[in-house]
């Protein structure tokens, strides 16, 4: 009986941890989007995609999951609006780059202010 109770507690704890990571990852994605809009910098789109996904994935499995769901939804919606399939594919490449833990600065355009 005690073993079942402990398993339930540990399972609930990991679920709560996943949900917490996913929530924080969603906020990371929102922050990258807000920064992209604020910066309004030509050529910075892929950097902000990679950065949002990177930051979210650093939270753990929940953050990586949130980043993938948000990125896929955004790109599928934009693809539905007929926004060039090549651009959507390039955005997804930057998304995956960041989620995989690679440095988002690979996509950083020169001259983008340091605050981003």
Short mmCIF file of N, CA, C and O in Angstrom, two decimals:
data_model
loop_
_atom_site.label_atom_id
_atom_site.label_comp_id
_atom_site.label_asym_id
_atom_site.label_seq_id
_atom_site.Cartn_x
_atom_site.Cartn_y
_atom_site.Cartn_z
N UNK A 1 0.83 -1.20 0.00
CA UNK A 1 0.00 0.00 0.00
C UNK A 1 0.87 1.25 0.00
O UNK A 1 0.59 2.19 -0.71
N UNK A 2 1.91 1.27 0.82
CA UNK A 2 2.81 2.42 0.89
C UNK A 2 3.51 2.67 -0.42
O UNK A 2 3.73 3.82 -0.83
N UNK A 3 3.88 1.58 -1.11
CA UNK A 3 4.57 1.70 -2.39
C UNK A 3 3.64 2.35 -3.43
O UNK A 3 4.08 3.20 -4.21
N UNK A 4 2.39 1.98 -3.45
CA UNK A 4 1.43 2.57 -4.38
C UNK A 4 1.25 4.06 -4.08
O UNK A 4 1.25 4.89 -4.99
N UNK A 5 1.14 4.40 -2.79
CA UNK A 5 0.98 5.80 -2.40
C UNK A 5 2.20 6.62 -2.83
O UNK A 5 2.06 7.71 -3.38
N UNK A 6 3.39 6.09 -2.58
CA UNK A 6 4.62 6.80 -2.99
C UNK A 6 4.67 6.98 -4.50
O UNK A 6 5.07 8.03 -4.99
N UNK A 7 4.28 5.96 -5.25
CA UNK A 7 4.26 6.06 -6.71
C UNK A 7 3.30 7.15 -7.17
O UNK A 7 3.58 7.89 -8.11
N UNK A 8 2.15 7.23 -6.51
CA UNK A 8 1.17 8.26 -6.87
C UNK A 8 1.73 9.65 -6.59
O UNK A 8 1.57 10.55 -7.41
N UNK A 9 2.38 9.82 -5.47
CA UNK A 9 2.96 11.12 -5.11
C UNK A 9 4.05 11.50 -6.09
O UNK A 9 4.09 12.62 -6.60
N UNK A 10 4.95 10.56 -6.39
CA UNK A 10 6.03 10.85 -7.34
C UNK A 10 5.49 11.13 -8.73
O UNK A 10 5.98 12.02 -9.43
N UNK A 11 4.46 10.40 -9.15
CA UNK A 11 3.85 10.64 -10.45
C UNK A 11 3.21 12.01 -10.52
O UNK A 11 3.37 12.74 -11.50
N UNK A 12 2.50 12.39 -9.47
CA UNK A 12 1.86 13.71 -9.43
C UNK A 12 2.93 14.80 -9.44
O UNK A 12 2.76 15.83 -10.08
N UNK A 13 4.02 14.54 -8.73
CA UNK A 13 5.10 15.53 -8.69
C UNK A 13 5.70 15.74 -10.07
O UNK A 13 5.96 16.88 -10.47
N UNK A 14 5.91 14.66 -10.82
CA UNK A 14 6.51 14.82 -12.16
C UNK A 14 5.52 15.49 -13.12
O UNK A 14 5.94 16.25 -13.99
N UNK A 15 4.25 15.21 -12.96
CA UNK A 15 3.24 15.87 -13.80
C UNK A 15 3.22 17.36 -13.50
O UNK A 15 3.20 18.19 -14.41
N UNK A 16 3.25 17.71 -12.22
CA UNK A 16 3.27 19.12 -11.85
C UNK A 16 4.52 19.81 -12.36
O UNK A 16 4.47 20.95 -12.81
N UNK A 17 5.64 19.11 -12.30
CA UNK A 17 6.90 19.67 -12.81
C UNK A 17 6.80 19.93 -14.32
O UNK A 17 7.21 20.99 -14.80
N UNK A 18 6.24 18.97 -15.07
CA UNK A 18 6.07 19.11 -16.51
C UNK A 18 5.19 20.32 -16.83
O UNK A 18 5.51 21.12 -17.70
N UNK A 19 4.07 20.43 -16.11
CA UNK A 19 3.15 21.54 -16.34
C UNK A 19 3.83 22.87 -16.02
O UNK A 19 3.67 23.86 -16.76
N UNK A 20 4.60 22.90 -14.94
CA UNK A 20 5.33 24.13 -14.57
C UNK A 20 6.33 24.51 -15.66
O UNK A 20 6.41 25.67 -16.08
N UNK A 21 7.10 23.53 -16.14
CA UNK A 21 8.07 23.78 -17.22
C UNK A 21 7.37 24.28 -18.48
O UNK A 21 7.85 25.21 -19.14
N UNK A 22 6.23 23.65 -18.80
CA UNK A 22 5.49 24.04 -20.00
C UNK A 22 4.98 25.47 -19.89
O UNK A 22 5.04 26.24 -20.85
N UNK A 23 4.49 25.83 -18.71
CA UNK A 23 3.99 27.20 -18.49
C UNK A 23 5.12 28.21 -18.65
O UNK A 23 4.97 29.21 -19.36
N UNK A 24 6.25 27.94 -18.02
CA UNK A 24 7.39 28.85 -18.14
C UNK A 24 7.91 28.89 -19.58
O UNK A 24 8.30 29.95 -20.09
N UNK A 25 7.90 27.73 -20.25
CA UNK A 25 8.32 27.69 -21.65
C UNK A 25 7.41 28.51 -22.54
O UNK A 25 7.87 29.18 -23.47
N UNK A 26 6.11 28.48 -22.25
CA UNK A 26 5.17 29.33 -22.99
C UNK A 26 5.49 30.80 -22.80
O UNK A 26 5.42 31.59 -23.77
N UNK A 27 5.84 31.17 -21.59
CA UNK A 27 6.22 32.57 -21.33
C UNK A 27 7.52 32.92 -22.07
O UNK A 27 7.67 34.04 -22.57
N UNK A 28 8.45 31.98 -22.15
CA UNK A 28 9.69 32.22 -22.90
C UNK A 28 9.38 32.49 -24.37
O UNK A 28 9.97 33.37 -25.00
N UNK A 29 8.46 31.71 -24.91
CA UNK A 29 8.07 31.89 -26.31
C UNK A 29 7.40 33.26 -26.50
O UNK A 29 7.67 33.96 -27.48
N UNK A 30 6.55 33.64 -25.57
CA UNK A 30 5.88 34.94 -25.64
C UNK A 30 6.90 36.08 -25.55
O UNK A 30 6.82 37.06 -26.28
N UNK A 31 7.89 35.93 -24.67
CA UNK A 31 8.91 36.97 -24.52
C UNK A 31 9.71 37.14 -25.81
O UNK A 31 9.97 38.26 -26.25
N UNK A 32 10.06 36.03 -26.46
CA UNK A 32 10.80 36.12 -27.73
C UNK A 32 9.95 36.80 -28.79
O UNK A 32 10.45 37.64 -29.56
N UNK A 33 8.67 36.46 -28.84
CA UNK A 33 7.76 37.09 -29.81
C UNK A 33 7.64 38.59 -29.53
O UNK A 33 7.73 39.41 -30.45
N UNK A 34 7.47 38.95 -28.27
CA UNK A 34 7.35 40.37 -27.90
C UNK A 34 8.62 41.13 -28.24
O UNK A 34 8.56 42.25 -28.75
N UNK A 35 9.77 40.51 -27.95
CA UNK A 35 11.04 41.15 -28.28
C UNK A 35 11.20 41.33 -29.78
O UNK A 35 11.70 42.35 -30.25
N UNK A 36 10.75 40.33 -30.55
CA UNK A 36 10.85 40.43 -32.00
C UNK A 36 10.01 41.60 -32.51
O UNK A 36 10.47 42.38 -33.36
N UNK A 37 8.80 41.73 -31.98
CA UNK A 37 7.94 42.83 -32.39
C UNK A 37 8.53 44.18 -31.97
O UNK A 37 8.49 45.15 -32.72
N UNK A 38 9.07 44.24 -30.76
CA UNK A 38 9.66 45.48 -30.27
C UNK A 38 10.90 45.87 -31.07
O UNK A 38 11.07 47.02 -31.44
N UNK A 39 11.75 44.89 -31.35
CA UNK A 39 12.99 45.16 -32.09
C UNK A 39 12.69 45.63 -33.51
O UNK A 39 13.36 46.51 -34.04
N UNK A 40 11.69 44.99 -34.13
CA UNK A 40 11.30 45.35 -35.50
C UNK A 40 12.55 45.44 -36.40
O UNK A 40 12.75 46.42 -37.11
N UNK A 41 13.37 44.39 -36.32
CA UNK A 41 14.67 44.38 -36.99
C UNK A 41 14.63 43.46 -38.20
O UNK A 41 14.34 42.27 -38.07
N UNK A 42 14.93 43.99 -39.36
CA UNK A 42 14.92 43.20 -40.58
C UNK A 42 15.97 42.08 -40.47
O UNK A 42 17.11 42.32 -40.10
N UNK A 43 15.54 40.87 -40.77
CA UNK A 43 16.44 39.72 -40.75
C UNK A 43 16.59 39.05 -39.39
O UNK A 43 17.39 38.13 -39.25
N UNK A 44 15.83 39.48 -38.39
CA UNK A 44 15.97 38.92 -37.05
C UNK A 44 14.96 37.82 -36.75
O UNK A 44 15.03 37.19 -35.69
N UNK A 45 14.04 37.58 -37.65
CA UNK A 45 12.96 36.62 -37.42
C UNK A 45 13.49 35.25 -36.96
O UNK A 45 13.05 34.71 -35.95
N UNK A 46 14.44 34.69 -37.69
CA UNK A 46 14.96 33.36 -37.37
C UNK A 46 15.66 33.35 -36.02
O UNK A 46 15.58 32.37 -35.29
N UNK A 47 16.36 34.43 -35.68
CA UNK A 47 17.01 34.52 -34.38
C UNK A 47 15.99 34.42 -33.25
O UNK A 47 16.17 33.66 -32.29
N UNK A 48 14.90 35.16 -33.36
CA UNK A 48 13.89 35.14 -32.30
C UNK A 48 13.17 33.79 -32.23
O UNK A 48 12.81 33.35 -31.15
N UNK A 49 12.99 33.14 -33.38
CA UNK A 49 12.43 31.79 -33.37
C UNK A 49 13.35 30.86 -32.59
O UNK A 49 12.90 30.11 -31.72
N UNK A 50 14.63 30.88 -32.94
CA UNK A 50 15.60 30.01 -32.27
C UNK A 50 15.72 30.34 -30.78
O UNK A 50 15.77 29.44 -29.94
N UNK A 51 15.74 31.62 -30.45
CA UNK A 51 15.90 32.02 -29.05
C UNK A 51 14.71 31.59 -28.19
O UNK A 51 14.88 31.08 -27.09
N UNK A 52 13.49 31.80 -28.69
CA UNK A 52 12.32 31.40 -27.93
C UNK A 52 12.30 29.91 -27.67
O UNK A 52 12.03 29.46 -26.55
N UNK A 53 12.60 29.13 -28.70
CA UNK A 53 12.63 27.68 -28.56
C UNK A 53 13.76 27.23 -27.64
O UNK A 53 13.59 26.32 -26.83
N UNK A 54 14.91 27.87 -27.75
CA UNK A 54 16.05 27.54 -26.89
C UNK A 54 15.70 27.80 -25.43
O UNK A 54 15.89 26.93 -24.58
N UNK A 55 15.21 29.01 -25.15
CA UNK A 55 14.89 29.37 -23.77
C UNK A 55 13.86 28.42 -23.18
O UNK A 55 13.99 27.97 -22.03
N UNK A 56 12.82 28.13 -23.95
CA UNK A 56 11.77 27.24 -23.46
C UNK A 56 12.30 25.83 -23.21
O UNK A 56 12.01 25.23 -22.17
N UNK A 57 13.09 25.31 -24.13
CA UNK A 57 13.62 23.95 -23.99
C UNK A 57 14.57 23.82 -22.80
O UNK A 57 14.68 22.74 -22.22
N UNK A 58 15.23 24.92 -22.43
CA UNK A 58 16.13 24.88 -21.28
C UNK A 58 15.37 24.64 -19.98
O UNK A 58 15.96 24.28 -18.97
N UNK A 59 14.06 24.83 -19.99
CA UNK A 59 13.22 24.61 -18.80
C UNK A 59 13.07 23.13 -18.48
O UNK A 59 12.75 22.76 -17.37
N UNK A 60 13.25 22.28 -19.50
CA UNK A 60 13.06 20.84 -19.32
C UNK A 60 12.08 20.31 -20.34
O UNK A 60 11.66 21.02 -21.26
N UNK A 61 11.68 19.04 -20.18
CA UNK A 61 10.79 18.41 -21.17
C UNK A 61 9.48 19.17 -21.38
O UNK A 61 8.99 19.26 -22.51
N UNK A 62 8.91 19.74 -20.33
CA UNK A 62 7.67 20.50 -20.47
C UNK A 62 7.87 21.74 -21.31
O UNK A 62 7.03 22.09 -22.14
N UNK A 63 8.98 22.43 -21.11
CA UNK A 63 9.29 23.62 -21.90
C UNK A 63 9.53 23.29 -23.36
O UNK A 63 9.06 24.01 -24.25
N UNK A 64 10.25 22.19 -23.60
CA UNK A 64 10.50 21.77 -24.98
C UNK A 64 9.19 21.40 -25.67
O UNK A 64 8.97 21.74 -26.84
N UNK A 65 8.31 20.73 -24.93
CA UNK A 65 7.01 20.37 -25.48
C UNK A 65 6.20 21.61 -25.84
O UNK A 65 5.64 21.71 -26.92
N UNK A 66 6.16 22.58 -24.92
CA UNK A 66 5.42 23.82 -25.18
C UNK A 66 5.98 24.55 -26.40
O UNK A 66 5.23 25.04 -27.24
N UNK A 67 7.31 24.61 -26.50
CA UNK A 67 7.93 25.28 -27.64
C UNK A 67 7.55 24.61 -28.95
O UNK A 67 7.23 25.28 -29.94
N UNK A 68 7.55 23.28 -28.96
CA UNK A 68 7.20 22.56 -30.19
C UNK A 68 5.73 22.78 -30.56
O UNK A 68 5.42 23.04 -31.73
N UNK A 69 4.85 22.68 -29.58
CA UNK A 69 3.42 22.86 -29.85
C UNK A 69 3.14 24.28 -30.35
O UNK A 69 2.43 24.48 -31.34
N UNK A 70 3.71 25.28 -29.69
CA UNK A 70 3.49 26.67 -30.07
C UNK A 70 4.08 26.94 -31.45
O UNK A 70 3.44 27.56 -32.31
N UNK A 71 5.30 26.48 -31.68
CA UNK A 71 5.95 26.70 -32.98
C UNK A 71 5.19 26.04 -34.11
O UNK A 71 4.96 26.65 -35.16
N UNK A 72 4.78 24.78 -33.90
CA UNK A 72 4.06 24.07 -34.95
C UNK A 72 2.71 24.74 -35.24
O UNK A 72 2.33 24.88 -36.40
N UNK A 73 2.02 25.15 -34.19
CA UNK A 73 0.72 25.81 -34.39
C UNK A 73 0.90 27.11 -35.17
O UNK A 73 0.15 27.40 -36.11
N UNK A 74 1.90 27.88 -34.79
CA UNK A 74 2.15 29.17 -35.47
C UNK A 74 2.51 28.94 -36.94
O UNK A 74 1.97 29.61 -37.82
N UNK A 75 3.40 28.01 -37.18
CA UNK A 75 3.83 27.77 -38.56
C UNK A 75 2.72 27.14 -39.40
O UNK A 75 2.57 27.48 -40.58
N UNK A 76 1.93 26.24 -38.81
CA UNK A 76 0.82 25.66 -39.56
C UNK A 76 -0.22 26.72 -39.90
O UNK A 76 -0.76 26.73 -41.01
N UNK A 77 -0.49 27.62 -38.98
CA UNK A 77 -1.44 28.69 -39.24
C UNK A 77 -0.91 29.62 -40.33
O UNK A 77 -1.64 29.99 -41.25
N UNK A 78 0.38 29.98 -40.24
CA UNK A 78 0.95 30.87 -41.25
C UNK A 78 1.03 30.17 -42.61
O UNK A 78 0.86 30.82 -43.64
N UNK A 79 1.28 28.86 -42.60
CA UNK A 79 1.28 28.11 -43.86
C UNK A 79 -0.12 28.08 -44.47
O UNK A 79 -0.28 28.18 -45.68
N UNK A 80 -1.12 27.97 -43.60
CA UNK A 80 -2.52 27.98 -44.05
C UNK A 80 -2.86 29.31 -44.71
O UNK A 80 -3.63 29.37 -45.65
N UNK A 81 -2.25 30.39 -44.21
CA UNK A 81 -2.49 31.72 -44.78
C UNK A 81 -1.68 31.94 -46.04
O UNK A 81 -1.63 33.05 -46.56
N UNK A 82 -1.04 30.89 -46.52
CA UNK A 82 -0.24 30.93 -47.76
C UNK A 82 0.96 31.85 -47.67
O UNK A 82 1.30 32.54 -48.61
N UNK A 83 1.57 31.88 -46.50
CA UNK A 83 2.80 32.64 -46.32
C UNK A 83 3.96 31.77 -46.76
O UNK A 83 4.40 30.95 -46.04
N UNK A 84 4.46 31.84 -47.90
CA UNK A 84 5.54 31.04 -48.46
C UNK A 84 5.99 29.82 -47.68
O UNK A 84 6.45 29.93 -46.56
N UNK A 85 5.86 28.66 -48.30
CA UNK A 85 6.25 27.42 -47.65
C UNK A 85 7.74 27.37 -47.35
O UNK A 85 8.16 26.74 -46.39
N UNK A 86 8.55 28.04 -48.17
CA UNK A 86 9.99 28.08 -47.91
C UNK A 86 10.28 28.83 -46.62
O UNK A 86 11.14 28.42 -45.84
N UNK A 87 9.58 29.93 -46.39
CA UNK A 87 9.78 30.71 -45.17
C UNK A 87 9.35 29.91 -43.94
O UNK A 87 10.03 29.93 -42.91
N UNK A 88 8.24 29.20 -44.05
CA UNK A 88 7.77 28.37 -42.95
C UNK A 88 8.81 27.29 -42.65
O UNK A 88 9.14 27.03 -41.48
N UNK A 89 9.38 26.67 -43.68
CA UNK A 89 10.39 25.64 -43.49
C UNK A 89 11.64 26.21 -42.83
O UNK A 89 12.23 25.57 -41.94
N UNK A 90 12.04 27.41 -43.22
CA UNK A 90 13.20 28.05 -42.59
C UNK A 90 12.93 28.41 -41.13
O UNK A 90 13.81 28.28 -40.28
N UNK A 91 11.71 28.87 -40.84
CA UNK A 91 11.33 29.14 -39.45
C UNK A 91 11.40 27.86 -38.62
O UNK A 91 11.92 27.87 -37.50
N UNK A 92 10.90 26.76 -39.18
CA UNK A 92 10.92 25.49 -38.45
C UNK A 92 12.36 25.01 -38.21
O UNK A 92 12.65 24.43 -37.18
N UNK A 93 13.23 25.28 -39.16
CA UNK A 93 14.64 24.93 -38.99
C UNK A 93 15.23 25.69 -37.80
O UNK A 93 15.93 25.12 -36.96
N UNK A 94 14.90 26.99 -37.71
CA UNK A 94 15.38 27.80 -36.58
C UNK A 94 14.74 27.34 -35.27
O UNK A 94 15.41 27.30 -34.23
N UNK A 95 13.46 26.97 -35.32
CA UNK A 95 12.78 26.46 -34.13
C UNK A 95 13.48 25.21 -33.60
O UNK A 95 13.78 25.11 -32.41
N UNK A 96 13.73 24.27 -34.49
CA UNK A 96 14.37 23.01 -34.10
C UNK A 96 15.80 23.25 -33.61
O UNK A 96 16.25 22.62 -32.66
N UNK A 97 16.50 24.17 -34.24
CA UNK A 97 17.86 24.53 -33.84
C UNK A 97 17.87 24.95 -32.36
O UNK A 97 18.66 24.45 -31.57
N UNK A 98 16.97 25.86 -32.02
CA UNK A 98 16.91 26.33 -30.65
C UNK A 98 16.46 25.25 -29.67
O UNK A 98 17.06 25.08 -28.61
N UNK A 99 15.45 24.48 -30.04
CA UNK A 99 14.94 23.42 -29.16
C UNK A 99 15.99 22.36 -28.90
O UNK A 99 16.00 21.73 -27.84
N UNK A 100 16.88 22.14 -29.85
CA UNK A 100 17.90 21.10 -29.69
C UNK A 100 19.06 21.58 -28.81
O UNK A 100 20.01 20.83 -28.59
N UNK A 101 19.00 22.82 -28.34
CA UNK A 101 20.03 23.32 -27.43
C UNK A 101 21.17 24.03 -28.12
O UNK A 101 22.14 24.42 -27.46
N UNK A 102 21.08 24.20 -29.43
CA UNK A 102 22.14 24.91 -30.15
C UNK A 102 21.98 26.42 -29.97
O UNK A 102 20.88 26.91 -29.76
N UNK A 103 23.07 27.12 -30.07
CA UNK A 103 23.12 28.56 -29.80
C UNK A 103 22.26 29.36 -30.78
O UNK A 103 22.52 29.36 -31.98
N UNK A 104 21.24 30.07 -30.26
CA UNK A 104 20.38 30.87 -31.14
C UNK A 104 21.13 32.02 -31.83
O UNK A 104 20.68 32.53 -32.85
N UNK A 105 22.28 32.40 -31.28
CA UNK A 105 23.04 33.50 -31.88
C UNK A 105 23.56 33.15 -33.28
O UNK A 105 24.00 34.03 -34.01
N UNK A 106 23.47 31.87 -33.64
CA UNK A 106 23.81 31.45 -35.01
C UNK A 106 22.97 32.23 -36.02
O UNK A 106 23.42 32.51 -37.13
N UNK A 107 21.74 32.59 -35.64
CA UNK A 107 20.81 33.31 -36.52
C UNK A 107 20.77 34.81 -36.23
O UNK A 107 20.00 35.52 -36.86
N UNK A 108 21.56 35.27 -35.29
CA UNK A 108 21.50 36.69 -34.88
C UNK A 108 22.05 37.59 -35.98
O UNK A 108 23.18 37.44 -36.42
N UNK A 109 21.24 38.56 -36.41
CA UNK A 109 21.73 39.48 -37.45
C UNK A 109 22.71 40.50 -36.84
O UNK A 109 22.56 40.87 -35.67
N UNK A 110 23.65 40.92 -37.62
CA UNK A 110 24.60 41.92 -37.11
C UNK A 110 23.87 43.23 -36.85
O UNK A 110 22.96 43.60 -37.58
N UNK A 111 24.28 43.87 -35.78
CA UNK A 111 23.71 45.16 -35.43
C UNK A 111 22.49 45.09 -34.52
O UNK A 111 22.05 46.13 -34.01
N UNK A 112 21.92 43.90 -34.31
CA UNK A 112 20.77 43.77 -33.40
C UNK A 112 21.23 44.20 -32.01
O UNK A 112 22.25 43.72 -31.52
N UNK A 113 20.51 45.13 -31.37
CA UNK A 113 20.92 45.61 -30.05
C UNK A 113 21.14 44.48 -29.05
O UNK A 113 20.45 43.46 -29.07
N UNK A 114 22.13 44.67 -28.18
CA UNK A 114 22.51 43.65 -27.19
C UNK A 114 21.37 43.28 -26.25
O UNK A 114 21.38 42.18 -25.69
N UNK A 115 20.42 44.17 -26.06
CA UNK A 115 19.33 43.86 -25.12
C UNK A 115 18.52 42.64 -25.56
O UNK A 115 17.79 42.08 -24.78
N UNK A 116 18.65 42.26 -26.81
CA UNK A 116 17.94 41.09 -27.33
C UNK A 116 18.89 39.91 -27.40
O UNK A 116 18.61 38.86 -27.75
#
